[in-house]
mmCIF file of C-alpha atoms and ligand atoms in Angstrom:
data_model
loop_
_atom_site.group_PDB
_atom_site.id
_atom_site.type_symbol
_atom_site.label_atom_id
_atom_site.label_comp_id
_atom_site.label_asym_id
_atom_site.label_seq_id
_atom_site.Cartn_x
_atom_site.Cartn_y
_atom_site.Cartn_z
ATOM 1 C CA MET G 1 -6.111 7.912 22.392
ATOM 2 C CA TYR G 2 -4.862 8.861 25.501
ATOM 3 C CA HIS G 3 -1.089 8.859 26.956
ATOM 4 C CA THR G 4 -0.704 6.952 30.203
ATOM 5 C CA ASP G 5 -0.536 10.380 32.126
ATOM 6 C CA GLY G 6 -4.023 11.015 30.902
ATOM 7 C CA LYS G 7 -3.643 13.514 28.447
ATOM 8 C CA GLU G 8 -5.337 13.501 25.211
ATOM 9 C CA ASN G 9 -3.194 13.429 21.843
ATOM 10 C CA THR G 10 -4.327 16.189 19.795
ATOM 11 C CA CYS G 11 -1.660 15.873 16.897
ATOM 12 C CA THR G 12 -4.101 15.336 13.756
ATOM 13 C CA LEU G 13 -3.133 14.552 10.208
ATOM 14 C CA GLN G 14 -3.964 17.847 9.000
ATOM 15 C CA GLY G 15 -1.852 19.020 11.812
ATOM 16 C CA TYR G 16 1.279 16.793 11.351
ATOM 17 C CA LEU G 17 1.338 17.910 7.471
ATOM 18 C CA ILE G 18 1.314 21.548 8.348
ATOM 19 C CA GLY G 19 4.220 21.129 10.686
ATOM 20 C CA ALA G 20 2.443 21.463 13.761
ATOM 21 C CA GLY G 21 3.328 17.623 14.149
ATOM 22 C CA PRO G 22 6.458 16.393 15.789
ATOM 23 C CA SER G 23 7.944 16.078 12.319
ATOM 24 C CA GLU G 24 8.475 19.779 11.709
ATOM 25 C CA GLN G 25 8.365 19.140 7.910
ATOM 26 C CA ILE G 26 7.690 22.042 5.730
ATOM 27 C CA LEU G 27 5.749 19.925 3.080
ATOM 28 C CA ASP G 28 4.923 21.020 -0.374
ATOM 29 C CA ARG G 29 1.207 22.535 -0.139
ATOM 30 C CA SER G 30 -0.079 20.089 -3.141
ATOM 31 C CA VAL G 31 1.323 17.068 -1.592
ATOM 32 C CA ARG G 32 -0.296 18.104 1.233
ATOM 33 C CA LYS G 33 -3.686 18.966 -0.488
ATOM 34 C CA ILE G 34 -3.400 15.096 -1.876
ATOM 35 C CA ILE G 35 -3.106 13.191 1.205
ATOM 36 C CA ASN G 36 -5.743 15.195 2.878
ATOM 37 C CA GLY G 37 -7.832 14.305 0.122
ATOM 38 C CA ILE G 38 -6.937 10.733 0.182
ATOM 39 C CA ALA G 39 -7.655 10.790 4.192
ATOM 40 C CA PHE G 40 -11.050 12.368 3.482
ATOM 41 C CA ALA G 41 -11.957 10.105 0.785
ATOM 42 C CA SER G 42 -10.769 7.253 3.234
ATOM 43 C CA LYS G 43 -13.095 8.240 6.006
ATOM 44 C CA ILE G 44 -16.056 7.709 3.572
ATOM 45 C CA ILE G 45 -14.758 4.211 2.231
ATOM 46 C CA SER G 46 -14.090 3.203 5.656
ATOM 47 C CA ARG G 47 -17.666 4.069 6.875
ATOM 48 C CA GLU G 48 -19.051 1.926 3.981
ATOM 49 C CA VAL G 49 -16.592 -1.010 4.642
ATOM 50 C CA GLY G 50 -18.084 -0.827 8.051
ATOM 51 C CA ARG G 51 -21.465 -1.490 6.993
ATOM 52 C CA ILE G 52 -21.081 -3.345 3.881
ATOM 53 C CA SER G 53 -23.029 -6.259 4.919
ATOM 54 C CA LEU G 54 -26.265 -3.933 5.222
ATOM 55 C CA SER G 55 -25.511 -1.839 2.018
ATOM 56 C CA ASP G 56 -26.424 -2.393 -1.698
ATOM 57 C CA LEU G 57 -22.542 -1.976 -2.356
ATOM 58 C CA LEU G 58 -21.923 -5.448 -1.394
ATOM 59 C CA GLY G 59 -21.082 -7.925 -4.223
ATOM 60 C CA GLU G 60 -19.421 -7.956 -7.530
ATOM 61 C CA ALA G 61 -19.748 -5.226 -10.112
ATOM 62 C CA GLY G 62 -20.403 -7.609 -12.822
ATOM 63 C CA GLY G 63 -16.990 -7.069 -14.839
ATOM 64 C CA THR G 64 -13.322 -7.728 -14.724
ATOM 65 C CA ASN G 65 -10.753 -5.258 -14.799
ATOM 66 C CA VAL G 66 -7.624 -4.585 -16.853
ATOM 67 C CA GLN G 67 -5.632 -7.709 -15.141
ATOM 68 C CA GLY G 68 -9.041 -10.150 -15.828
ATOM 69 C CA GLU G 69 -9.801 -9.839 -12.028
ATOM 70 C CA THR G 70 -13.350 -9.374 -10.923
ATOM 71 C CA VAL G 71 -14.528 -6.215 -9.887
ATOM 72 C CA GLN G 72 -16.637 -5.585 -6.745
ATOM 73 C CA LYS G 73 -19.016 -2.703 -6.500
ATOM 74 C CA LEU G 74 -17.130 -1.489 -3.406
ATOM 75 C CA ASP G 75 -13.994 -1.258 -5.689
ATOM 76 C CA ILE G 76 -15.540 1.059 -8.156
ATOM 77 C CA TYR G 77 -17.123 3.084 -5.410
ATOM 78 C CA SER G 78 -13.870 3.484 -3.836
ATOM 79 C CA GLU G 79 -12.103 4.666 -7.098
ATOM 80 C CA LYS G 80 -14.999 7.450 -7.508
ATOM 81 C CA ILE G 81 -14.599 8.906 -4.191
ATOM 82 C CA ILE G 82 -10.991 8.947 -4.268
ATOM 83 C CA CYS G 83 -11.357 10.868 -7.472
ATOM 84 C CA ASP G 84 -13.859 13.365 -6.460
ATOM 85 C CA ALA G 85 -11.655 14.175 -3.484
ATOM 86 C CA ILE G 86 -8.522 14.820 -5.252
ATOM 87 C CA GLU G 87 -10.119 16.414 -8.109
ATOM 88 C CA LYS G 88 -10.932 19.346 -5.705
ATOM 89 C CA THR G 89 -7.223 19.544 -4.643
ATOM 90 C CA SER G 90 -5.997 20.517 -8.086
ATOM 91 C CA SER G 91 -2.568 19.079 -7.555
ATOM 92 C CA VAL G 92 -2.531 16.157 -9.933
ATOM 93 C CA CYS G 93 -1.827 16.295 -13.520
ATOM 94 C CA CYS G 94 -2.885 12.758 -13.840
ATOM 95 C CA MET G 95 -3.555 9.583 -11.982
ATOM 96 C CA VAL G 96 -3.386 5.873 -11.987
ATOM 97 C CA SER G 97 -5.652 3.191 -10.611
ATOM 98 C CA GLU G 98 -5.752 -0.566 -10.509
ATOM 99 C CA GLU G 99 -9.414 -0.246 -11.671
ATOM 100 C CA SER G 100 -8.924 1.728 -14.715
ATOM 101 C CA GLU G 101 -6.837 0.526 -17.662
ATOM 102 C CA ASP G 102 -5.968 3.954 -18.842
ATOM 103 C CA ILE G 103 -4.391 6.830 -17.236
ATOM 104 C CA LEU G 104 -7.070 9.156 -15.262
ATOM 105 C CA SER G 105 -7.047 13.023 -15.549
ATOM 106 C CA PHE G 106 -9.547 16.206 -14.869
ATOM 107 C CA LYS G 107 -10.286 17.836 -17.698
ATOM 108 C CA ASP G 108 -10.344 21.345 -16.230
ATOM 109 C CA VAL G 109 -7.857 21.128 -13.518
ATOM 110 C CA ALA G 110 -4.925 18.381 -14.854
ATOM 111 C CA LYS G 111 -2.899 21.276 -15.968
ATOM 112 C CA LYS G 112 -2.667 22.945 -12.783
ATOM 113 C CA GLY G 113 -0.951 19.957 -11.230
ATOM 114 C CA ASP G 114 2.423 18.950 -10.405
ATOM 115 C CA TYR G 115 2.182 15.648 -9.202
ATOM 116 C CA VAL G 116 0.507 12.137 -10.018
ATOM 117 C CA LEU G 117 -1.173 9.968 -7.817
ATOM 118 C CA LEU G 118 -1.233 6.175 -8.358
ATOM 119 C CA PHE G 119 -3.269 4.176 -5.994
ATOM 120 C CA ASP G 120 -5.181 1.058 -5.665
ATOM 121 C CA PRO G 121 -8.658 2.044 -4.219
ATOM 122 C CA LEU G 122 -9.607 -1.111 -2.468
ATOM 123 C CA ASP G 123 -6.762 -3.516 -2.145
ATOM 124 C CA GLY G 124 -8.118 -7.187 -0.905
ATOM 125 C CA SER G 125 -11.537 -6.529 -2.166
ATOM 126 C CA SER G 126 -11.999 -10.244 -2.717
ATOM 127 C CA ASN G 127 -12.251 -10.392 1.225
ATOM 128 C CA ILE G 128 -14.995 -7.997 1.793
ATOM 129 C CA ASP G 129 -17.964 -10.109 1.844
ATOM 130 C CA VAL G 130 -16.308 -12.274 4.802
ATOM 131 C CA ASN G 131 -15.643 -9.099 6.865
ATOM 132 C CA ILE G 132 -11.864 -9.050 6.386
ATOM 133 C CA SER G 133 -9.369 -6.266 6.443
ATOM 134 C CA THR G 134 -8.772 -4.258 2.983
ATOM 135 C CA GLY G 135 -6.869 -1.075 2.478
ATOM 136 C CA THR G 136 -6.602 1.880 0.069
ATOM 137 C CA ILE G 137 -2.858 1.984 -1.243
ATOM 138 C CA PHE G 138 -1.279 5.256 -2.767
ATOM 139 C CA SER G 139 1.952 6.828 -4.260
ATOM 140 C CA ILE G 140 2.887 10.060 -5.057
ATOM 141 C CA GLN G 141 5.158 11.246 -7.775
ATOM 142 C CA LYS G 142 6.165 14.625 -9.145
ATOM 143 C CA ARG G 143 5.487 14.993 -12.765
ATOM 144 C CA VAL G 144 8.613 14.838 -15.011
ATOM 145 C CA THR G 145 6.827 16.650 -17.998
ATOM 146 C CA PRO G 146 6.766 20.502 -18.018
ATOM 147 C CA GLN G 147 3.403 21.343 -18.503
ATOM 148 C CA GLY G 148 -0.144 20.165 -19.526
ATOM 149 C CA THR G 149 -2.220 17.137 -18.849
ATOM 150 C CA GLY G 150 0.339 14.391 -17.309
ATOM 151 C CA THR G 151 1.516 11.640 -19.590
ATOM 152 C CA ILE G 152 2.558 8.103 -19.527
ATOM 153 C CA GLU G 153 6.212 9.346 -18.674
ATOM 154 C CA ASP G 154 5.085 11.179 -15.543
ATOM 155 C CA CYS G 155 3.546 7.642 -14.374
ATOM 156 C CA LEU G 156 6.064 5.422 -15.366
ATOM 157 C CA GLN G 157 8.723 6.197 -12.817
ATOM 158 C CA PRO G 158 10.710 4.268 -10.434
ATOM 159 C CA GLY G 159 9.630 3.717 -6.529
ATOM 160 C CA SER G 160 12.689 5.578 -5.620
ATOM 161 C CA SER G 161 11.541 8.907 -6.980
ATOM 162 C CA GLN G 162 8.416 8.979 -4.885
ATOM 163 C CA VAL G 163 7.795 11.946 -2.848
ATOM 164 C CA ALA G 164 5.293 10.013 -0.299
ATOM 165 C CA ALA G 165 3.554 6.828 -0.127
ATOM 166 C CA GLY G 166 1.110 5.201 2.319
ATOM 167 C CA TYR G 167 -1.771 2.968 2.919
ATOM 168 C CA VAL G 168 -4.992 3.438 4.885
ATOM 169 C CA LEU G 169 -5.943 0.050 6.735
ATOM 170 C CA TYR G 170 -9.677 -0.855 7.249
ATOM 171 C CA GLY G 171 -9.271 -3.110 9.896
ATOM 172 C CA ALA G 172 -10.666 -3.380 13.574
ATOM 173 C CA SER G 173 -9.918 0.246 13.612
ATOM 174 C CA THR G 174 -9.002 2.624 10.793
ATOM 175 C CA MET G 175 -5.211 3.492 10.160
ATOM 176 C CA LEU G 176 -3.316 5.940 7.985
ATOM 177 C CA ILE G 177 0.277 4.771 7.798
ATOM 178 C CA LEU G 178 2.598 7.429 6.161
ATOM 179 C CA THR G 179 6.290 8.218 4.635
ATOM 180 C CA LEU G 180 7.410 11.530 3.488
ATOM 181 C CA GLY G 181 10.636 9.941 2.761
ATOM 182 C CA ARG G 182 11.661 10.666 6.486
ATOM 183 C CA GLY G 183 10.612 7.476 8.485
ATOM 184 C CA VAL G 184 7.143 6.174 8.841
ATOM 185 C CA VAL G 185 4.056 7.547 11.215
ATOM 186 C CA GLY G 186 0.706 6.024 11.886
ATOM 187 C CA PHE G 187 -2.638 7.657 12.438
ATOM 188 C CA THR G 188 -5.587 6.093 13.724
ATOM 189 C CA LEU G 189 -9.363 7.280 12.904
ATOM 190 C CA ASP G 190 -10.869 8.616 15.837
ATOM 191 C CA THR G 191 -14.667 7.988 14.444
ATOM 192 C CA SER G 192 -16.286 10.033 17.725
ATOM 193 C CA ILE G 193 -14.390 13.130 16.275
ATOM 194 C CA GLY G 194 -13.844 12.090 12.443
ATOM 195 C CA GLU G 195 -10.168 12.769 12.725
ATOM 196 C CA PHE G 196 -7.120 10.842 12.012
ATOM 197 C CA ILE G 197 -4.788 11.320 15.038
ATOM 198 C CA LEU G 198 -1.206 10.613 15.258
ATOM 199 C CA SER G 199 -0.983 7.361 17.224
ATOM 200 C CA HIS G 200 2.361 5.917 16.082
ATOM 201 C CA PRO G 201 5.101 8.644 15.689
ATOM 202 C CA ARG G 202 7.571 6.620 14.855
ATOM 203 C CA ILE G 203 7.279 2.991 13.263
ATOM 204 C CA THR G 204 10.334 0.684 12.678
ATOM 205 C CA LEU G 205 10.254 -2.641 11.444
ATOM 206 C CA GLY G 206 12.276 -4.734 13.893
ATOM 207 C CA GLU G 207 14.384 -8.231 14.066
ATOM 208 C CA TYR G 208 11.954 -9.584 16.364
ATOM 209 C CA PRO G 209 11.940 -13.131 17.653
ATOM 210 C CA GLY G 210 8.861 -15.554 16.664
ATOM 211 C CA ARG G 211 8.880 -13.805 13.511
ATOM 212 C CA ALA G 212 6.341 -14.944 10.948
ATOM 213 C CA TYR G 213 6.396 -15.697 7.204
ATOM 214 C CA SER G 214 3.661 -14.398 4.936
ATOM 215 C CA VAL G 215 2.960 -16.248 1.733
ATOM 216 C CA ASN G 216 0.274 -18.273 -0.216
ATOM 217 C CA GLU G 217 1.584 -21.346 0.200
ATOM 218 C CA GLY G 218 -1.084 -22.824 -2.035
ATOM 219 C CA ASN G 219 1.048 -21.583 -4.758
ATOM 220 C CA TYR G 220 3.996 -23.992 -3.891
ATOM 221 C CA PRO G 221 3.454 -26.483 -6.444
ATOM 222 C CA HIS G 222 3.933 -23.358 -9.270
ATOM 223 C CA TRP G 223 7.002 -22.332 -7.446
ATOM 224 C CA SER G 224 10.602 -22.379 -8.673
ATOM 225 C CA GLU G 225 13.090 -24.452 -7.054
ATOM 226 C CA SER G 226 14.837 -21.638 -5.231
ATOM 227 C CA GLN G 227 11.634 -20.316 -3.987
ATOM 228 C CA LYS G 228 10.771 -23.520 -2.544
ATOM 229 C CA CYS G 229 13.986 -24.053 -0.970
ATOM 230 C CA PHE G 230 13.707 -20.726 0.343
ATOM 231 C CA ILE G 231 10.304 -21.314 2.064
ATOM 232 C CA ARG G 232 11.730 -24.543 3.570
ATOM 233 C CA THR G 233 15.198 -22.925 4.842
ATOM 234 C CA LEU G 234 12.971 -20.219 6.634
ATOM 235 C CA LYS G 235 11.139 -23.336 8.405
ATOM 236 C CA GLY G 236 14.337 -24.785 9.348
ATOM 237 C CA LEU G 237 13.409 -27.890 7.239
ATOM 238 C CA GLU G 238 16.948 -27.464 5.238
ATOM 239 C CA GLY G 239 18.998 -28.444 8.153
ATOM 240 C CA GLY G 240 19.924 -25.289 9.615
ATOM 241 C CA GLU G 241 18.423 -22.396 11.900
ATOM 242 C CA VAL G 242 14.238 -22.120 12.148
ATOM 243 C CA TYR G 243 13.871 -18.468 10.851
ATOM 244 C CA CYS G 244 10.338 -18.364 10.911
ATOM 245 C CA GLY G 245 8.528 -20.751 13.490
ATOM 246 C CA THR G 246 5.278 -18.988 12.541
ATOM 247 C CA SER G 247 3.137 -18.790 9.325
ATOM 248 C CA ARG G 248 0.262 -16.035 8.870
ATOM 249 C CA TYR G 249 -1.747 -14.893 5.662
ATOM 250 C CA VAL G 250 -4.601 -13.029 5.310
ATOM 251 C CA GLY G 251 -4.555 -12.652 1.584
ATOM 252 C CA SER G 252 -5.021 -8.833 1.571
ATOM 253 C CA LEU G 253 -1.693 -7.143 1.145
ATOM 254 C CA VAL G 254 -2.284 -3.896 3.547
ATOM 255 C CA ALA G 255 -3.104 -6.492 6.364
ATOM 256 C CA ASP G 256 -0.522 -8.951 5.815
ATOM 257 C CA PHE G 257 2.119 -6.176 5.442
ATOM 258 C CA HIS G 258 0.667 -4.144 8.293
ATOM 259 C CA ARG G 259 1.559 -7.123 10.734
ATOM 260 C CA THR G 260 4.992 -7.604 8.966
ATOM 261 C CA LEU G 261 5.690 -3.934 9.496
ATOM 262 C CA PHE G 262 4.460 -4.061 13.284
ATOM 263 C CA LYS G 263 5.854 -7.293 14.187
ATOM 264 C CA GLY G 264 8.792 -8.232 12.098
ATOM 265 C CA GLY G 265 9.251 -11.392 9.475
ATOM 266 C CA ILE G 266 8.762 -11.345 5.808
ATOM 267 C CA PHE G 267 5.873 -10.907 3.672
ATOM 268 C CA ALA G 268 6.391 -12.722 0.078
ATOM 269 C CA TYR G 269 4.167 -12.368 -3.076
ATOM 270 C CA PRO G 270 6.913 -14.525 -5.317
ATOM 271 C CA ALA G 271 6.800 -15.211 -9.113
ATOM 272 C CA ASP G 272 5.366 -18.787 -10.076
ATOM 273 C CA SER G 273 4.678 -20.512 -13.238
ATOM 274 C CA LYS G 274 1.123 -19.158 -13.334
ATOM 275 C CA ASN G 275 2.085 -15.419 -12.891
ATOM 276 C CA PRO G 276 5.943 -15.074 -14.327
ATOM 277 C CA ASN G 277 6.354 -11.577 -12.459
ATOM 278 C CA GLY G 278 4.044 -12.468 -9.740
ATOM 279 C CA LYS G 279 0.769 -10.916 -8.674
ATOM 280 C CA LEU G 280 1.629 -7.561 -7.344
ATOM 281 C CA ARG G 281 1.193 -4.438 -9.244
ATOM 282 C CA LEU G 282 4.558 -1.982 -9.242
ATOM 283 C CA LEU G 283 3.201 1.343 -9.169
ATOM 284 C CA TYR G 284 0.052 1.453 -6.608
ATOM 285 C CA GLU G 285 0.852 -1.899 -4.227
ATOM 286 C CA ALA G 286 4.776 -2.916 -4.501
ATOM 287 C CA SER G 287 6.388 0.373 -4.741
ATOM 288 C CA PRO G 288 4.626 2.230 -2.120
ATOM 289 C CA VAL G 289 4.739 -0.665 0.283
ATOM 290 C CA ALA G 290 8.661 -0.654 -0.366
ATOM 291 C CA MET G 291 8.984 2.747 0.328
ATOM 292 C CA ILE G 292 7.284 2.178 3.844
ATOM 293 C CA CYS G 293 9.192 -0.849 4.407
ATOM 294 C CA GLU G 294 12.752 0.952 3.524
ATOM 295 C CA GLN G 295 11.584 4.205 5.603
ATOM 296 C CA ALA G 296 10.905 1.691 8.725
ATOM 297 C CA GLY G 297 14.242 0.108 8.550
ATOM 298 C CA GLY G 298 13.364 -2.921 6.750
ATOM 299 C CA LYS G 299 14.126 -4.312 2.918
ATOM 300 C CA ALA G 300 12.080 -4.887 -0.249
ATOM 301 C CA SER G 301 13.127 -6.788 -2.855
ATOM 302 C CA THR G 302 11.811 -8.540 -6.116
ATOM 303 C CA GLY G 303 14.157 -11.155 -5.375
ATOM 304 C CA GLU G 304 16.830 -9.733 -7.609
ATOM 305 C CA GLY G 305 17.230 -6.417 -6.628
ATOM 306 C CA SER G 306 15.201 -3.319 -4.653
ATOM 307 C CA ILE G 307 11.881 -3.095 -5.755
ATOM 308 C CA LEU G 308 12.458 0.694 -5.551
ATOM 309 C CA ASP G 309 14.954 0.565 -8.499
ATOM 310 C CA VAL G 310 12.510 -1.154 -10.845
ATOM 311 C CA VAL G 311 11.425 1.013 -14.032
ATOM 312 C CA PRO G 312 7.973 0.111 -14.623
ATOM 313 C CA THR G 313 7.210 -0.968 -18.053
ATOM 314 C CA ASP G 314 3.788 -0.195 -18.206
ATOM 315 C CA LEU G 315 0.738 1.375 -15.840
ATOM 316 C CA HIS G 316 -0.166 -2.530 -14.595
ATOM 317 C CA CYS G 317 3.084 -4.129 -14.763
ATOM 318 C CA ARG G 318 3.849 -6.433 -12.037
ATOM 319 C CA THR G 319 6.806 -7.949 -10.039
ATOM 320 C CA PRO G 320 7.794 -10.518 -7.377
ATOM 321 C CA VAL G 321 7.470 -8.963 -3.548
ATOM 322 C CA TYR G 322 9.780 -9.852 -0.517
ATOM 323 C CA VAL G 323 9.202 -7.058 1.808
ATOM 324 C CA GLY G 324 10.105 -7.093 5.794
ATOM 325 C CA SER G 325 12.755 -7.764 8.116
ATOM 326 C CA SER G 326 16.255 -7.079 6.475
ATOM 327 C CA SER G 327 18.065 -10.134 7.331
ATOM 328 C CA LEU G 328 14.987 -12.486 6.111
ATOM 329 C CA VAL G 329 14.802 -10.411 2.711
ATOM 330 C CA ASP G 330 18.556 -10.527 2.301
ATOM 331 C CA LEU G 331 18.328 -14.640 2.710
ATOM 332 C CA ALA G 332 15.703 -14.572 0.080
ATOM 333 C CA ASP G 333 17.738 -12.559 -2.273
ATOM 334 C CA SER G 334 20.518 -15.062 -1.641
ATOM 335 C CA PHE G 335 18.096 -17.999 -3.007
ATOM 336 C CA LEU G 336 16.592 -16.042 -5.445
ATOM 337 C CA SER G 337 19.220 -14.512 -7.312
ATOM 338 C CA SER G 338 21.313 -17.356 -7.540
HETATM 339 P P1 AHM V 1 -6.470 -6.975 -5.432
HETATM 340 O O1 AHM V 1 -5.852 -5.707 -5.807
HETATM 341 O O2 AHM V 1 -7.306 -7.473 -6.716
HETATM 342 O O3 AHM V 1 -7.376 -7.153 -4.282
HETATM 343 O O4 AHM V 1 -5.526 -8.011 -5.088
HETATM 344 C C1 AHM V 1 -4.286 -7.835 -4.394
HETATM 345 C C2 AHM V 1 -4.726 -8.997 -3.400
HETATM 346 C C3 AHM V 1 -3.470 -8.726 -2.352
HETATM 347 O O5 AHM V 1 -4.324 -7.719 -1.488
HETATM 348 C C4 AHM V 1 -2.852 -9.868 -1.538
HETATM 349 O O6 AHM V 1 -1.670 -9.627 -1.314
HETATM 350 C C5 AHM V 1 -2.930 -10.621 -2.847
HETATM 351 O O7 AHM V 1 -3.976 -10.199 -4.041
HETATM 352 C C6 AHM V 1 -3.423 -12.070 -2.399
HETATM 353 O O8 AHM V 1 -3.586 -12.805 -3.649
HETATM 354 P P2 AHM V 1 -3.892 -14.475 -3.516
HETATM 355 O O9 AHM V 1 -5.506 -14.544 -3.127
HETATM 356 O O10 AHM V 1 -3.298 -15.040 -4.823
HETATM 357 O O11 AHM V 1 -3.211 -14.906 -2.001
HETATM 358 MG MG1 MG V 2 -4.564 -4.525 -4.822
#
């Protein structure tokens, strides 16, 4: 990564986290270790994603997860790599992963950890066999119980209390997007030196012209009338302004949200008659994405209120999701909460 004056950008993720970067934040050592652990694991996952067609990690693992979805070998591999990296930090009292029904904890080190890590090891993995972007999503919460191995109470906290959230996008390049609750920054993996380098010091989600809406419109027949009317209104089919003249949908949350974060617009995964609470999981998909979105100046709603205010009822509970430019999320709310 080069500046226009030819100087090389040398702010690494590690440097940023210890306050050597432009943020000058003093961050709890344990949070730093967890983020570094995820970054390390993601480099290995990125390597495997990049050569998946040549690898025996391609294909289904031969089972379904707690949500009844097909599990890929790379889902299991990614979860294991992340768990191994996080165990070494001795910083978490327990973890929640999309691929595991129950709370995960490490026998010997769980009692030492002050934090809970909630993560989706490889989001969008159904796209892996067609070389489409996937991602790792993570959320870090401070434990609420005083000591011992973490409990369900430590895991079921609303998004508003997240200490940090982020995702790694395995795309044309691998990027780590992070919020520590004071804005959003982005790092790009320089594979020649194996380091995440600060490439986007301040990411803001604007109200750009030519904005896109991003939703699986194949679900249209299953949507409520208000949801149908909202999408028709975005397109100008209800007689007013055309809010979104373009549609973009990858089917990988990290990729669809990343585009929305950088270019404006709205991403939605609404409730429908097949999925009354939508498809996306609150703890390790919706909440971290919502925190990033709001920290970048956008909004994140269930259609009836802020995603960050939703109190989880179980580890894998789902929520409808509307994230993106504030004006468009407000418009969604005006249809859906009526
Ligand atoms: P996954 O966690 O099993 O990969 O499922 C979540 C993914 C998201 O990445 C994406 O937004 C959504 O599922 C796409 O669902 P659909 O194929 O119904 O549009
Ligand atoms: Mg997922």
